[in-house]
Coordinates of C-alpha atoms in Angstrom, one line a residue:
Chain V
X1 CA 13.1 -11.8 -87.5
X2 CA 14.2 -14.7 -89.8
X3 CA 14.6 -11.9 -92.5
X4 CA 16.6 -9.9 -90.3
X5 CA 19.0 -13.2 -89.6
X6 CA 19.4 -13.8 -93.1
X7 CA 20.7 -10.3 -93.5
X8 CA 23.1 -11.0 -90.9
X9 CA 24.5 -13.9 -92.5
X10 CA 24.5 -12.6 -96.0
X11 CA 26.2 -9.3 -95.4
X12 CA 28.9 -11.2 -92.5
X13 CA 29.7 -13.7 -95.7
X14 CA 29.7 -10.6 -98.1
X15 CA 32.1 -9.0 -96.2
X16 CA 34.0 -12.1 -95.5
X17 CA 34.5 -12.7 -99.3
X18 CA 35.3 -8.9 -99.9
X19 CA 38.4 -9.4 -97.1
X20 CA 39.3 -12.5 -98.9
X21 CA 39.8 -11.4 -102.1
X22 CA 43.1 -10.1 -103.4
X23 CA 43.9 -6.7 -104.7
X24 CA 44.5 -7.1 -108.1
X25 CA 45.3 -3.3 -109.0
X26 CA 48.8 -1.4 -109.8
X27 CA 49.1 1.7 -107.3
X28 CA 47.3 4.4 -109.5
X29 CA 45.2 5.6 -106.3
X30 CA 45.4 6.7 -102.4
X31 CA 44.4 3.8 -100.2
X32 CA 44.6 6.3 -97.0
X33 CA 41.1 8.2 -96.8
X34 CA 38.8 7.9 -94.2
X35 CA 36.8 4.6 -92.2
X36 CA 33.4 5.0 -92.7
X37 CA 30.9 4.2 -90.1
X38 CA 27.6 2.5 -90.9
X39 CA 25.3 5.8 -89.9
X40 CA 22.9 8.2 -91.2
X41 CA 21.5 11.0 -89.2
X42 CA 18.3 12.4 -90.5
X43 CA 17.7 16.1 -91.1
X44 CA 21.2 16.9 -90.9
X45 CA 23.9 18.5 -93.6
X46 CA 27.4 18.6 -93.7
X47 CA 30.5 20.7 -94.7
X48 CA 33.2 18.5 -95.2
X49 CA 37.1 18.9 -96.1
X50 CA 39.9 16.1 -95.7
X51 CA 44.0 16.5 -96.3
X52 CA 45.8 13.8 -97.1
X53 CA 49.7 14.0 -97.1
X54 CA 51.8 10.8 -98.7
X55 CA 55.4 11.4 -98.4
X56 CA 58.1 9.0 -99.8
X57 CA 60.9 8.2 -101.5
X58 CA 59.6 9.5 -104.8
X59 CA 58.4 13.0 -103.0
X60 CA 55.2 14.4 -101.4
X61 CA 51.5 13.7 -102.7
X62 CA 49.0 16.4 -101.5
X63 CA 45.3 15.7 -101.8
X64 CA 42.2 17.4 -100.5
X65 CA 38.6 17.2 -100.7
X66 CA 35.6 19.9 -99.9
X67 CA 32.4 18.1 -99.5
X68 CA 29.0 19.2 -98.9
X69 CA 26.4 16.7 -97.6
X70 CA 22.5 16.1 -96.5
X71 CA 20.2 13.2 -95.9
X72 CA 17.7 12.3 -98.1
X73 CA 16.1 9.5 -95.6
X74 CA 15.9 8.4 -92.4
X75 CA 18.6 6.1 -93.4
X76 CA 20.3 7.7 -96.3
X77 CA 22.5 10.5 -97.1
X78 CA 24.2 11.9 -100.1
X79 CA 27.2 13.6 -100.6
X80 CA 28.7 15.9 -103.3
X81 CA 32.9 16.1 -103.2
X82 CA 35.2 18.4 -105.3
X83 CA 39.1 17.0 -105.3
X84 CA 41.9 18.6 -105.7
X85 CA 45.3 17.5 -106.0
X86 CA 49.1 18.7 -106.4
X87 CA 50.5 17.3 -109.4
X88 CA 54.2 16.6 -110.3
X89 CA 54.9 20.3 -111.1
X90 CA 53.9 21.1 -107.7
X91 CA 50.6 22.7 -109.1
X92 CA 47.5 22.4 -106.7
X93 CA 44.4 22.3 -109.1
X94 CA 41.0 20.2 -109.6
X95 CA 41.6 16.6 -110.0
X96 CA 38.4 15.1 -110.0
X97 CA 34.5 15.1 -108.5
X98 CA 32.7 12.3 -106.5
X99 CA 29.1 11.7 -105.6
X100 CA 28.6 9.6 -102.5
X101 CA 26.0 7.6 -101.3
X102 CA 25.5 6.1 -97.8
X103 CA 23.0 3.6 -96.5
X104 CA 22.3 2.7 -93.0
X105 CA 21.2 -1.1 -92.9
X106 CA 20.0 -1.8 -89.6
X107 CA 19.1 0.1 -86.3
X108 CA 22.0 0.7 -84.5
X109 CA 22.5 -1.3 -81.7
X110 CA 20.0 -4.2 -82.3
X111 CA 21.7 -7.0 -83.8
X112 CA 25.3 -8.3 -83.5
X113 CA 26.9 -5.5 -85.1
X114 CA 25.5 -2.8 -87.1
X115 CA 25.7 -3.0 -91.1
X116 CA 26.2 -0.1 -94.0
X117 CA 26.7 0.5 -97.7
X118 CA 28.2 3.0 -99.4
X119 CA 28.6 3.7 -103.0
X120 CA 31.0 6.1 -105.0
X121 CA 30.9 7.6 -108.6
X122 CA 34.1 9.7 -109.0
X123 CA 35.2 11.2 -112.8
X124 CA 38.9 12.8 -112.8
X125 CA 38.1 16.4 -114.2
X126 CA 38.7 16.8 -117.4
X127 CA 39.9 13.5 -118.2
X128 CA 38.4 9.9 -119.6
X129 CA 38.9 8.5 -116.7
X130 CA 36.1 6.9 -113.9
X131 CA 35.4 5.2 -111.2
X132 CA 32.6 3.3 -108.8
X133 CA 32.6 1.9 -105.8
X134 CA 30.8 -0.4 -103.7
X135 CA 32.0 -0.6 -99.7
X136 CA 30.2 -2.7 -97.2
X137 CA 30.4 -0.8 -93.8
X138 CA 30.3 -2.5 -90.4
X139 CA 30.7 -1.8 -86.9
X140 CA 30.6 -3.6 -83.4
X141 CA 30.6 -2.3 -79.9
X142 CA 32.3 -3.3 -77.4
X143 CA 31.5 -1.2 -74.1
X144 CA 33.5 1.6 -74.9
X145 CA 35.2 0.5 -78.0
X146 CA 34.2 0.4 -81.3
X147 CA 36.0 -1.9 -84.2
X148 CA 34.7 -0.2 -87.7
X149 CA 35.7 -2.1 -91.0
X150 CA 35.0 -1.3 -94.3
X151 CA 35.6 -3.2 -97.5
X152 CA 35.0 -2.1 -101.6
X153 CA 34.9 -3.1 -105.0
X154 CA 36.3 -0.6 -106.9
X155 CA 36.2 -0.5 -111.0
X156 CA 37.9 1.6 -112.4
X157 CA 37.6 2.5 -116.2
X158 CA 38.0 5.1 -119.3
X159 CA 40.3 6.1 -122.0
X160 CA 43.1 7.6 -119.6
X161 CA 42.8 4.8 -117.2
X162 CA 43.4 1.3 -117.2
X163 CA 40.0 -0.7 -117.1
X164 CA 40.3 -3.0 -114.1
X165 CA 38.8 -3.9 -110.6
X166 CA 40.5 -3.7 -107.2
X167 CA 39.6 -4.2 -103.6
X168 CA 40.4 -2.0 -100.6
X169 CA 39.9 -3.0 -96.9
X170 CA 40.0 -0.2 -93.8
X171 CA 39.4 -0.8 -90.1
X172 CA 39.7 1.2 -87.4
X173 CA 39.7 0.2 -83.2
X174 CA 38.5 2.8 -81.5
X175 CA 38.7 3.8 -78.0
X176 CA 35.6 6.3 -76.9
X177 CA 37.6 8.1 -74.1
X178 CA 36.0 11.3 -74.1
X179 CA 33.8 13.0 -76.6
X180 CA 37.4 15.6 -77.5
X181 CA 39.2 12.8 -77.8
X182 CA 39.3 9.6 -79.0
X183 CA 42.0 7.3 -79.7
X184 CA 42.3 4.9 -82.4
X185 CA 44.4 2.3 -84.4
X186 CA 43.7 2.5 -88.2
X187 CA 44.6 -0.2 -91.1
X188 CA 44.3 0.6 -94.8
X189 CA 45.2 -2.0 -97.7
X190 CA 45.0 -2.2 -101.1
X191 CA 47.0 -1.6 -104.5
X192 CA 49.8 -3.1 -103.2
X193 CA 49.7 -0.6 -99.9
X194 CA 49.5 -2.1 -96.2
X195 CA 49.6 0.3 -93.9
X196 CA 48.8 0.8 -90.3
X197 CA 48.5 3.8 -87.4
X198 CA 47.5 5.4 -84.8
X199 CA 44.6 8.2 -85.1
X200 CA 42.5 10.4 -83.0
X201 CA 38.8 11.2 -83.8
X202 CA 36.8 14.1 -81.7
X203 CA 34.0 15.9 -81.3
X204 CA 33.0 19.5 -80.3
X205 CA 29.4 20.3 -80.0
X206 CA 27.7 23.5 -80.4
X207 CA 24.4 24.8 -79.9
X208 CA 21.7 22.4 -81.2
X209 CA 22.8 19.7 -84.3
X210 CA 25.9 22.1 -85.0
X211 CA 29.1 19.8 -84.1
X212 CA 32.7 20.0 -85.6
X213 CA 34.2 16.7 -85.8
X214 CA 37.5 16.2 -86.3
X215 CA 40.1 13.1 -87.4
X216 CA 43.8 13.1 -87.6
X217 CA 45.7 9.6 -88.3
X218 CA 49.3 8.6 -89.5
X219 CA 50.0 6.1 -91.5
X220 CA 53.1 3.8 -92.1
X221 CA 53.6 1.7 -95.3
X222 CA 54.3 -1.9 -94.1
X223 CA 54.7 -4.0 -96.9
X224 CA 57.6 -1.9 -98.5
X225 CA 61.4 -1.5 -97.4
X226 CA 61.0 2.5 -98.8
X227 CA 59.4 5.2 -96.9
X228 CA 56.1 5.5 -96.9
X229 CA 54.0 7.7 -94.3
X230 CA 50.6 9.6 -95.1
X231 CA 49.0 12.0 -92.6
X232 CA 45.4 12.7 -92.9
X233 CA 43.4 15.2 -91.3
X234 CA 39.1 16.0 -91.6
X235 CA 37.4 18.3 -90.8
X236 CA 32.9 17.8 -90.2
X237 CA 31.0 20.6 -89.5
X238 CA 27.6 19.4 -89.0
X239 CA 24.4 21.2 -89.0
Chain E
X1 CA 26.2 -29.7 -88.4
X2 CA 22.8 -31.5 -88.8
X3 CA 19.9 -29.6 -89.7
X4 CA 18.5 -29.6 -86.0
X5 CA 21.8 -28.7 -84.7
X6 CA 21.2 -25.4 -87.4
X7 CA 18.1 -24.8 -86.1
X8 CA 19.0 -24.5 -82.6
X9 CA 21.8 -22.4 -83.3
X10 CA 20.0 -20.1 -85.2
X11 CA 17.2 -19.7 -82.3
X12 CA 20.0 -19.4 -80.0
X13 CA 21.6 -16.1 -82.2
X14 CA 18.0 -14.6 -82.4
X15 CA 16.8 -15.1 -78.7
X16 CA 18.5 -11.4 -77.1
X17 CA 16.7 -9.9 -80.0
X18 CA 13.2 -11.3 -78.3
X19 CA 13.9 -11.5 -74.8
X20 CA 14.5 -7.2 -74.9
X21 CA 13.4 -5.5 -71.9
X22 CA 11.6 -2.1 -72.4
X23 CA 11.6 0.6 -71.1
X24 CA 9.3 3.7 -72.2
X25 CA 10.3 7.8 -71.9
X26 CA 8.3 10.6 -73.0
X27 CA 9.5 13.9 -73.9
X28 CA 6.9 16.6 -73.2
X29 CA 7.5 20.2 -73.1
X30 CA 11.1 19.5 -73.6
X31 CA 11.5 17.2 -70.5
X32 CA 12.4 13.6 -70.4
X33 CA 10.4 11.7 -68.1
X34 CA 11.3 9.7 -66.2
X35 CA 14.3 11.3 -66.2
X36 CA 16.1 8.4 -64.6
X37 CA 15.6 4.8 -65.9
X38 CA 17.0 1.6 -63.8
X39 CA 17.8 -1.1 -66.0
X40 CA 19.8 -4.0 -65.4
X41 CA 23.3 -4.5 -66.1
X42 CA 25.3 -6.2 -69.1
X43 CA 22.1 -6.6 -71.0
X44 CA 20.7 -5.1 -74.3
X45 CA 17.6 -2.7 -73.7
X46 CA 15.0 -0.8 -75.8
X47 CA 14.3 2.5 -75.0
X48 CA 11.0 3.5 -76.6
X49 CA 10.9 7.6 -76.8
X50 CA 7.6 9.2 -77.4
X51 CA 7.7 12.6 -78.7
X52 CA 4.6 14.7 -77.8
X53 CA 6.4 18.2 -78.6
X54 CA 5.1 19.7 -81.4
X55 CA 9.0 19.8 -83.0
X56 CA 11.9 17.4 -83.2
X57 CA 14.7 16.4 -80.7
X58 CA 17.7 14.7 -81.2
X59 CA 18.1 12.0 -78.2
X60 CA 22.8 12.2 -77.7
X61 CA 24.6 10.9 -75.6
X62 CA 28.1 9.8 -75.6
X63 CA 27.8 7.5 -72.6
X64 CA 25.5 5.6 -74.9
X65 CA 27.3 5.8 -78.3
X66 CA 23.5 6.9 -79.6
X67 CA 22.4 9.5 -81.6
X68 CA 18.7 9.7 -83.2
X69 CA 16.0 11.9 -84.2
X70 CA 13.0 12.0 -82.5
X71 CA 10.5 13.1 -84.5
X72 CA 7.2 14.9 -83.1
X73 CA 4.1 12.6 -82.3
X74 CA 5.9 9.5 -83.1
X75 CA 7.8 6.5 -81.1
X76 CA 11.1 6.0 -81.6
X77 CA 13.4 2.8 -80.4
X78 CA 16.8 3.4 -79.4
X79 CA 18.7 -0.1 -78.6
X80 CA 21.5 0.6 -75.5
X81 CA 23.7 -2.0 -74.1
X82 CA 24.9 -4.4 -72.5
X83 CA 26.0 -1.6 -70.1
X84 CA 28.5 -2.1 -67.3
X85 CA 27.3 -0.9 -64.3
X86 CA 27.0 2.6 -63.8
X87 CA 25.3 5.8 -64.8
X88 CA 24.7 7.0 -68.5
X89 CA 23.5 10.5 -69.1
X90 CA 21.7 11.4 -72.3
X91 CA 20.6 15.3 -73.3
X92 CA 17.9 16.8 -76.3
X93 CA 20.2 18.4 -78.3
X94 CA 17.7 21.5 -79.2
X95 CA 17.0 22.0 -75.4
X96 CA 20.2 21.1 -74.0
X97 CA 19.6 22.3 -70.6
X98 CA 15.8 21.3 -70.1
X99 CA 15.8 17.8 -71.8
X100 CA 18.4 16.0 -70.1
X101 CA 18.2 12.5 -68.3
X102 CA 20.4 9.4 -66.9
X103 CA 20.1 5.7 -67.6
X104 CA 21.2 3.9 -64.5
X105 CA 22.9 0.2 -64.7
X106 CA 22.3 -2.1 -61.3
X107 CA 23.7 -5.2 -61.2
X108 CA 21.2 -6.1 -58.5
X109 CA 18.1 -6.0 -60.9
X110 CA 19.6 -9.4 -62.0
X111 CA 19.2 -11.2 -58.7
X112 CA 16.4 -13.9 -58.3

């Protein structure tokens, strides 16, 4: 038990110091993904595919992913993602690959709040360029809402890249209405981008572990005059 | 804040985690039983499943906010709560329609 207190502590201080701790990077990346939740279900795989949609002043940014995941533990899971993205000739095409690691920390429900890691190796394709993340992932309940945060190192390095570190911070309060639909708020920083939402998260069960889950968010820039909005849609098909 | 003081608070943080009630269900030829478990109000539980099929189950229920495997001949723990009162169904999602139960909430339970 006093092991399982000192976890507490340590990971509420890590993730207090990761919140603290300014972003340091120029905008090279997409802040507006996805808030991870501090699970892992074992003996299940999933399909995976996310859109995300920027649109401002400078034109339209159009990214999406096709994942494929499994567990390897009881409290682990791994994920494999291809990216592609629209470049500035309007040309959709490979942009880069990403392995994905997530941890489950503690059992849900029997502590304070519930604790995750997840870690990130992404290389753009063809290119010198490379990144890894770290993200502590937490979640509390509160009856039927659920407050979700999520906060990473990133470094980011290579010869078509500027070598540096940043920080990113996501959160997400969500209100579990139904299991079709559920209403949330969403809150991305980092690189310079604070933006905030509204989102809905669902769930539509088939016959044994099959389930499609679904997520669609909007997100307004806050911290600039400019436009700003990104829409972001996933797709889970679990089985 | 003194060392005692510490102490105290620290003890204070970890007591819900070792005052848990229990409360124990079986899963036997695809059935839950009991299929209805009382347990008081606004207060953490442990649910201790014991699964004497010969293949796993997957304990769901949105009511709860819990999903886990149960995996044959072994015990697992699933933490609910604090619940307001009410009722909470839970299913087996590989035998949807056999393997179903409730978790019922009672405010009384807490009375002296």
């Amino acid at each position: 038990m006093r092991h399982n207190l000192v976890l507490n502590t340590v990971l509420t201080g890590r993730l207090a110091w990761l919140l603290m701790m300014p972003s340091v990077a120029m905008a090279d990346g997409m802040v507006v993904d996805k808030v991870y939740h501090p699970y892992v279900l074992p003996l299940e795989r999933e399909v995976e595919w996310r859109l995300l949609s920027r649109q401002s002043d400078q034109g339209n940014i159009l990214a999406q992913r096709l994942g494929l995941g499994w567990s390897l533990t009881e409290t682990m899971t791994i994920e494999g993602y291809a990216i592609g993205e629209r470049d500035q000739d309007d040309n959709f095409d490979m942009a880069a690959y990403e392995a994905e690691v997530r941890w489950q920390l503690v059992e849900q429900g029997r502590y304070w709040a519930d604790w995750g890691l997840l870690f990130e190796y992404e290389k753009r394709h063809k290119e010198s360029a490379y990144e890894a993340t770290v993200g502590l992932l937490f979640e509390k309940e509160f009856g039927r809402n659920s407050l979700t945060l999520n906060a990473f190192i990133v470094r980011e390095w290579g010869e078509m890249i500027s070598n540096e570190w940043e920080s990113e911070f996501r959160a997400q309060y969500r209100y579990r209405w139904m299991s079709a639909f559920q209403p949330a708020i969403e809150v991305y920083t980092g690189e310079d981008f604070v933006g905030v939402g509204p989102a809905v998260i669902g769930l539509h069960r088939f016959q044994g572990q099959k389930q499609l889950k679904w997520e669609v968010g909007f997100v307004t820039e806050l911290s600039q005059v400019s436009k700003d909005h990104s829409v972001r849609l996933a797709l889970e098909f679990e089985f | 804040m003194s060392r005692n003081r510490l102490a105290l608070a620290l003890c204070l943080a970890c007591a819900p985690a070792i005052a848990l009630e229990t409360r124990s269900i079986v899963l036997k030829n695809h059935l839950f039983s009991p299929q209805s478990i009382v347990v008081p109000a606004r207060q953490k539980i442990r649910l201790v499943i014991e699964n004497q099929d010969p293949a796993a189950e997957e304990f769901d229920s949105f009511d709860l906010n819990r999903e886990k495997v149960l995996f044959p001949g072994r015990k697992s723990v699933i933490y609910i709560g604090p619940l307001e009162p009410g009722e909470y169904s839970f299913f087996g999602e590989f035998s949807p329609n056999t393997a179903r139960g409730v978790v019922i909430a009672r405010e009384e339970l807490h009375a002296p």
